[in-house]
Amino acid sequence: MDSISTSASTLRSFPQLLPINSDPSPSEPSSPRSSHLPSSPSSDSVSSLPSVSSSFFFSSAAASPPHPHPEAEQIAKDSTHGLVIPSLTLPTALRIPTPYGQTLGDLKLLVLGSKDIGKGFVSRLLLEQNEEVVEVGPWEDSAAGRVIRASTDWLEHRDAHGLESFEPTRNVEIVELPEYDSTSNVHLISTLKSIVQSPFYTVSNVLDPAHRPSSVLAGLVSSPLTPLYTALIFLSPSSSSVLDNLIIDALGPQIPIIVLPRLVDASQNAKLSSFRPSSIIALRAGLFHSPETISVLRSEATDRFLRWREVEKSVDDIHMSQRNDTSHHHRDPDGKPWSKAKWEAEWLPSLSQDVAKRLREGTITERGTRRLKHYDHVRFDDSPRICMNNTRYDPLYFPSLVMFSMSLLGPLRARMRRTLSRIFEIASDTHVRVAVIGGFCIGVGLSTMKRLGKKTNQWEKEQKADDIFVDNPQEGDLVIPIMGPSGAGKSTFINILLGEERASVGHDLKSHTAQIHHYIFPDPHRRVVLVDTPGFDDTNIDDREILRRIAVWLARSYNAEMKLAGVIYLHEITQTRMLGTARKNLDLFYKLCGPNAAKNIVLTTTKWDEVVGEVGVRREMQLREEHWKDIIARGSTMARFERTRVSAQAIIKSILAREAINAVQIQSELVDIDKLLAETAAGQTLRYSLKDLLEVQKRMAAQLKVKGGEEVRDQIIENDNRIRALLAQIKALDIPLPRKFMRWLGFVKA
Ligand SMILES: Nc1nc2c(ncn2[C@@H]2O[C@H](COP(=O)(O)OP(=O)(O)O)[C@@H](O)[C@H]2O)c(=O)[nH]1
Ligand SMILES: [Mg+2]
């Protein structure tokens, strides 16, 4: 019913709209996507029409009214039918496309919402009374869900007799995905994933697998005719459920998600599109009136696709190497044999998490088979196709058992909810109510008495006696943390800025910077506190402890209402690639700061005196366009520290000119939400990266043991020590089970 009323009301709202040709497979147009539509006639009289438009009357497709009988339709398709007398087939005039509509390109939207949320209104609001839309097709069923296609332009078409006709471009596609409810389970997510990923295979099959992500590739894939879905519009209920969050978690890395109404929970924001309209009207304005918004969405979709492609490629590589350990034919683009160890070092810690996850999923489509499987699809059928979900459901297969158990979680929770509501029913008895209220009051009284002493936040329990902090923190103080890998030049930056050797430089055994030291920068208006932080991967102190020190320092300063003027991130321009340590530091830095702090971040390159010629400039460009791209797009700036006081002062000056912020992500996570350190985004990222490292060390241990002999004995011992240290850190970053349970029940914010 919904579909009928939508089409009907759409038609009503377009008085000039042409009757819709319901033929689902219009013949491929021969002309390019440009329209030379003559000005729309204002009256139906033949004499008032411009001469060129006489061809309208001879067209058989879009410009003719629907034919009541199938036979008639058959005749209509025959071009000789165009020879009927014009006045008898006078059509309504075509709507004139707007210049923007003509250049919009393909817009493919997925709409997802839980049961009862009424998804139909989104497509109605997007298409109705939209001046860019010149034609709306009927609702159709597809494998992905109900689809409606609309056009913002016409295609000029010339048949064998040289007669023109105009066909709708049908370049806007809105797919209503199947609705779900709280009893839906993991199958839903894998189905959604395969829908979102179906065009990924189409694109990936036509690309050279050896070609790594580059700006040229990104530019091509994000063109206006890209087959990728532009965005997923997620209609979330007022209180988002665990399943809603799971969906955002799973699909956020695959497609730009736009949540309506805008999500209140800021912790999910990093996974969403940067286009966050406040209403459907704002969404429509962004999609149909703003070329910038569309290009942002397309490039976000492309980034996600390219990342997916990297993960798939690595998974394939691992499979190839497992199948054929002495792989002669498998070589990396430089012609050297592929080395797993090199690959691991290169992708630690970020990408390898995704690869490891994909390997665990067990749904690998290996390179050879995937080619074969999708070849015919690419060659003969360019329409998106859902990839079959390969998950195995052998009841004795361990992942199946896990999946099965997970599918029970929804009903289990529903059951608990029912039990609780039955308890409430019993409580409606007066006597029981009096007793319950009495008990409740006593409980509240006791806990208030306990809390009256002092409420201790989780982060306060992480403090240690030898932590150093500002003596008398004040509300007006401005903090500038300086972060980056060890040896990036943080201490040198501070010394040169202050004009004296205050911070100890280089690596003495005590690793001076491992403690967090602060220095006051002279400023007449307020106190500016520079914070010298240790980098992750300090030789003497483990990463968890470094995270603890930075996190506690920042939480204390936020708690004391000190503000953040900005954050300086230092990176050596001498680094040839963003590998291992550099990558880990950058990932953790992003998670510590969160996307909302981007405008106050200065990404600074150091050691320019150590690079020659154009090398530094080229690397700087690569940082801007690749590794720092997202954060720069959110407002971060780049600077060079040239080991001079002037260049250091310029950086501080540019930070002090910005509006200070109250808190970066980890500060609000610890102080406002009262999370455990292990629950923060940075804590979780560190845990993942430590686990990946553990895998590498374990594999190394196995290799050393196979090798055997006296000479590797010391190495084995050292390796075992490293494994033990990693296990201890990972354990310290585990979220305790009772706390997990409370989070699951929603008593503690996840
Ligand atoms: N050539 C050169 N060396 C630098 C520069 N900045 C720092 N260094 C050296 O890099 C090493 C590490 O510097 P340090 O400030 O301790 O780095 P931190 O670990 O980030 O505090 C020291 O030996 C510094 O002398 C620079 O701009 N150019
Ligand atoms: Mg230092």
mmCIF file of N, CA, C and O and ligand atoms in Angstrom, residues 482-496 503-507 513 532-535 538 570 572 574 606-610 641-644, ligand 1:
data_model
loop_
_atom_site.group_PDB
_atom_site.id
_atom_site.type_symbol
_atom_site.label_atom_id
_atom_site.label_comp_id
_atom_site.label_asym_id
_atom_site.label_seq_id
_atom_site.Cartn_x
_atom_site.Cartn_y
_atom_site.Cartn_z
ATOM 1 N N ILE A 482 52.511 17.993 23.757
ATOM 2 C CA ILE A 482 53.337 17.736 22.574
ATOM 3 C C ILE A 482 53.521 16.230 22.487
ATOM 4 O O ILE A 482 54.019 15.606 23.422
ATOM 5 N N MET A 483 53.040 15.663 21.401
ATOM 6 C CA MET A 483 53.044 14.207 21.289
ATOM 7 C C MET A 483 53.812 13.765 20.042
ATOM 8 O O MET A 483 54.147 14.573 19.200
ATOM 9 N N GLY A 484 53.988 12.447 19.933
ATOM 10 C CA GLY A 484 54.692 11.893 18.772
ATOM 11 C C GLY A 484 55.617 10.777 19.213
ATOM 12 O O GLY A 484 55.887 10.626 20.411
ATOM 13 N N PRO A 485 56.152 10.000 18.276
ATOM 14 C CA PRO A 485 57.015 8.870 18.628
ATOM 15 C C PRO A 485 58.293 9.337 19.344
ATOM 16 O O PRO A 485 58.672 10.505 19.213
ATOM 17 N N SER A 486 58.925 8.425 20.064
ATOM 18 C CA SER A 486 60.196 8.755 20.716
ATOM 19 C C SER A 486 61.205 9.160 19.652
ATOM 20 O O SER A 486 61.265 8.540 18.595
ATOM 21 N N GLY A 487 61.957 10.186 19.934
ATOM 22 C CA GLY A 487 62.987 10.616 18.990
ATOM 23 C C GLY A 487 62.473 11.548 17.912
ATOM 24 O O GLY A 487 63.233 11.965 17.040
ATOM 25 N N ALA A 488 61.200 11.883 17.957
ATOM 26 C CA ALA A 488 60.654 12.776 16.923
ATOM 27 C C ALA A 488 61.152 14.198 17.120
ATOM 28 O O ALA A 488 61.106 15.007 16.191
ATOM 29 N N GLY A 489 61.617 14.517 18.338
ATOM 30 C CA GLY A 489 62.152 15.859 18.597
ATOM 31 C C GLY A 489 61.281 16.690 19.513
ATOM 32 O O GLY A 489 61.360 17.915 19.508
ATOM 33 N N LYS A 490 60.487 16.046 20.358
ATOM 34 C CA LYS A 490 59.568 16.781 21.245
ATOM 35 C C LYS A 490 60.350 17.619 22.264
ATOM 36 O O LYS A 490 60.079 18.807 22.436
ATOM 37 N N SER A 491 61.330 16.971 22.911
ATOM 38 C CA SER A 491 62.094 17.689 23.934
ATOM 39 C C SER A 491 62.920 18.800 23.294
ATOM 40 O O SER A 491 63.040 19.900 23.841
ATOM 41 N N THR A 492 63.480 18.499 22.101
ATOM 42 C CA THR A 492 64.252 19.518 21.387
ATOM 43 C C THR A 492 63.361 20.725 21.069
ATOM 44 O O THR A 492 63.775 21.875 21.233
ATOM 45 N N PHE A 493 62.151 20.463 20.648
ATOM 46 C CA PHE A 493 61.204 21.534 20.311
ATOM 47 C C PHE A 493 60.998 22.451 21.523
ATOM 48 O O PHE A 493 61.069 23.673 21.418
ATOM 49 N N ILE A 494 60.795 21.825 22.679
ATOM 50 C CA ILE A 494 60.534 22.617 23.889
ATOM 51 C C ILE A 494 61.759 23.446 24.258
ATOM 52 O O ILE A 494 61.660 24.641 24.536
ATOM 53 N N ASN A 495 62.931 22.814 24.217
ATOM 54 C CA ASN A 495 64.165 23.546 24.574
ATOM 55 C C ASN A 495 64.390 24.737 23.665
ATOM 56 O O ASN A 495 64.748 25.823 24.127
ATOM 57 N N ILE A 496 64.219 24.534 22.375
ATOM 58 C CA ILE A 496 64.484 25.630 21.435
ATOM 59 C C ILE A 496 63.428 26.725 21.607
ATOM 60 O O ILE A 496 63.733 27.911 21.580
ATOM 61 N N ALA A 503 64.240 20.463 28.853
ATOM 62 C CA ALA A 503 63.848 19.061 28.706
ATOM 63 C C ALA A 503 65.055 18.264 28.267
ATOM 64 O O ALA A 503 65.855 18.742 27.474
ATOM 65 N N SER A 504 65.226 17.046 28.804
ATOM 66 C CA SER A 504 66.415 16.291 28.418
ATOM 67 C C SER A 504 66.164 15.599 27.083
ATOM 68 O O SER A 504 65.132 14.999 26.847
ATOM 69 N N VAL A 505 67.194 15.753 26.234
ATOM 70 C CA VAL A 505 67.056 15.318 24.847
ATOM 71 C C VAL A 505 67.728 13.973 24.646
ATOM 72 O O VAL A 505 68.677 13.645 25.336
ATOM 73 N N GLY A 506 67.242 13.209 23.708
ATOM 74 C CA GLY A 506 67.864 11.937 23.353
ATOM 75 C C GLY A 506 67.486 10.864 24.348
ATOM 76 O O GLY A 506 66.652 11.075 25.224
ATOM 77 N N HIS A 507 68.121 9.724 24.213
ATOM 78 C CA HIS A 507 67.723 8.611 25.050
ATOM 79 C C HIS A 507 68.784 8.235 26.046
ATOM 80 O O HIS A 507 69.652 7.436 25.763
ATOM 81 N N THR A 513 61.966 11.499 29.424
ATOM 82 C CA THR A 513 60.640 11.921 29.003
ATOM 83 C C THR A 513 59.564 10.906 29.389
ATOM 84 O O THR A 513 58.391 11.183 29.274
ATOM 85 N N ASP A 532 55.468 17.722 27.814
ATOM 86 C CA ASP A 532 56.342 16.827 27.045
ATOM 87 C C ASP A 532 55.926 15.390 27.357
ATOM 88 O O ASP A 532 56.094 14.914 28.473
ATOM 89 N N THR A 533 55.359 14.706 26.378
ATOM 90 C CA THR A 533 54.839 13.352 26.641
ATOM 91 C C THR A 533 55.783 12.300 26.056
ATOM 92 O O THR A 533 56.463 12.573 25.068
ATOM 93 N N PRO A 534 55.798 11.104 26.633
ATOM 94 C CA PRO A 534 56.628 10.045 26.048
ATOM 95 C C PRO A 534 55.931 9.435 24.832
ATOM 96 O O PRO A 534 54.709 9.420 24.769
ATOM 97 N N GLY A 535 56.720 8.961 23.889
ATOM 98 C CA GLY A 535 56.127 8.283 22.732
ATOM 99 C C GLY A 535 55.828 6.836 23.072
ATOM 100 O O GLY A 535 56.438 6.274 23.981
ATOM 101 N N ASP A 538 58.573 3.369 23.874
ATOM 102 C CA ASP A 538 59.764 3.753 24.614
ATOM 103 C C ASP A 538 60.461 2.446 25.014
ATOM 104 O O ASP A 538 59.804 1.476 25.370
ATOM 105 N N LEU A 570 54.398 15.653 16.568
ATOM 106 C CA LEU A 570 55.657 15.744 15.825
ATOM 107 C C LEU A 570 55.936 14.449 15.068
ATOM 108 O O LEU A 570 55.703 13.349 15.568
ATOM 109 N N GLU A 572 58.965 12.842 12.266
ATOM 110 C CA GLU A 572 60.244 13.084 11.571
ATOM 111 C C GLU A 572 60.044 12.961 10.066
ATOM 112 O O GLU A 572 59.565 11.929 9.594
ATOM 113 N N THR A 574 62.307 12.515 8.112
ATOM 114 C CA THR A 574 63.293 11.519 7.661
ATOM 115 C C THR A 574 62.679 10.118 7.538
ATOM 116 O O THR A 574 63.263 9.253 6.909
ATOM 117 N N THR A 606 59.579 17.353 11.581
ATOM 118 C CA THR A 606 60.858 17.785 12.153
ATOM 119 C C THR A 606 62.028 17.188 11.363
ATOM 120 O O THR A 606 61.806 16.354 10.482
ATOM 121 N N LYS A 607 63.214 17.609 11.721
ATOM 122 C CA LYS A 607 64.480 17.098 11.150
ATOM 123 C C LYS A 607 64.598 17.368 9.654
ATOM 124 O O LYS A 607 65.053 16.515 8.883
ATOM 125 N N TRP A 608 64.175 18.555 9.253
ATOM 126 C CA TRP A 608 64.259 18.931 7.837
ATOM 127 C C TRP A 608 65.704 19.041 7.373
ATOM 128 O O TRP A 608 65.989 18.904 6.189
ATOM 129 N N ASP A 609 66.643 19.308 8.338
ATOM 130 C CA ASP A 609 68.050 19.431 7.934
ATOM 131 C C ASP A 609 68.636 18.085 7.521
ATOM 132 O O ASP A 609 69.701 18.015 6.957
ATOM 133 N N GLU A 610 67.913 16.999 7.777
ATOM 134 C CA GLU A 610 68.462 15.673 7.450
ATOM 135 C C GLU A 610 67.951 15.109 6.130
ATOM 136 O O GLU A 610 68.264 13.983 5.773
ATOM 137 N N PHE A 641 58.889 22.308 11.726
ATOM 138 C CA PHE A 641 59.769 22.812 12.784
ATOM 139 C C PHE A 641 61.180 22.740 12.219
ATOM 140 O O PHE A 641 61.687 21.648 11.945
ATOM 141 N N GLU A 642 61.785 23.898 12.022
ATOM 142 C CA GLU A 642 63.086 23.920 11.350
ATOM 143 C C GLU A 642 64.240 24.082 12.330
ATOM 144 O O GLU A 642 65.294 24.598 11.981
ATOM 145 N N ARG A 643 64.031 23.653 13.540
ATOM 146 C CA ARG A 643 65.031 23.722 14.608
ATOM 147 C C ARG A 643 65.401 25.166 14.919
ATOM 148 O O ARG A 643 66.543 25.445 15.311
ATOM 149 N N THR A 644 64.498 26.077 14.688
ATOM 150 C CA THR A 644 64.756 27.480 15.019
ATOM 151 C C THR A 644 63.670 27.948 15.973
ATOM 152 O O THR A 644 62.555 27.425 15.961
HETATM 153 N N1 LIG B 1 69.204 16.720 12.802
HETATM 154 C C1 LIG B 1 68.235 16.982 13.680
HETATM 155 N N2 LIG B 1 68.177 16.279 14.817
HETATM 156 C C2 LIG B 1 67.206 16.552 15.686
HETATM 157 C C3 LIG B 1 66.208 17.525 15.428
HETATM 158 N N3 LIG B 1 65.349 17.539 16.467
HETATM 159 C C4 LIG B 1 65.795 16.610 17.338
HETATM 160 N N4 LIG B 1 66.903 16.013 16.869
HETATM 161 C C5 LIG B 1 67.682 14.939 17.511
HETATM 162 O O1 LIG B 1 66.834 13.787 17.616
HETATM 163 C C6 LIG B 1 67.090 13.077 18.831
HETATM 164 C C7 LIG B 1 65.808 12.929 19.636
HETATM 165 O O2 LIG B 1 65.309 14.200 20.018
HETATM 166 P P1 LIG B 1 64.389 14.417 21.293
HETATM 167 O O3 LIG B 1 64.074 15.864 21.349
HETATM 168 O O4 LIG B 1 64.953 13.799 22.506
HETATM 169 O O5 LIG B 1 63.103 13.611 20.844
HETATM 170 P P2 LIG B 1 61.853 13.151 21.746
HETATM 171 O O6 LIG B 1 62.088 11.755 22.121
HETATM 172 O O7 LIG B 1 60.702 13.302 20.838
HETATM 173 O O8 LIG B 1 61.800 14.067 22.910
HETATM 174 C C8 LIG B 1 68.147 13.907 19.563
HETATM 175 O O9 LIG B 1 69.370 13.328 19.337
HETATM 176 C C9 LIG B 1 68.045 15.270 18.925
HETATM 177 O O10 LIG B 1 69.272 15.940 18.977
HETATM 178 C C10 LIG B 1 66.292 18.257 14.189
HETATM 179 O O11 LIG B 1 65.477 19.115 13.867
HETATM 180 N N5 LIG B 1 67.313 17.937 13.364
#
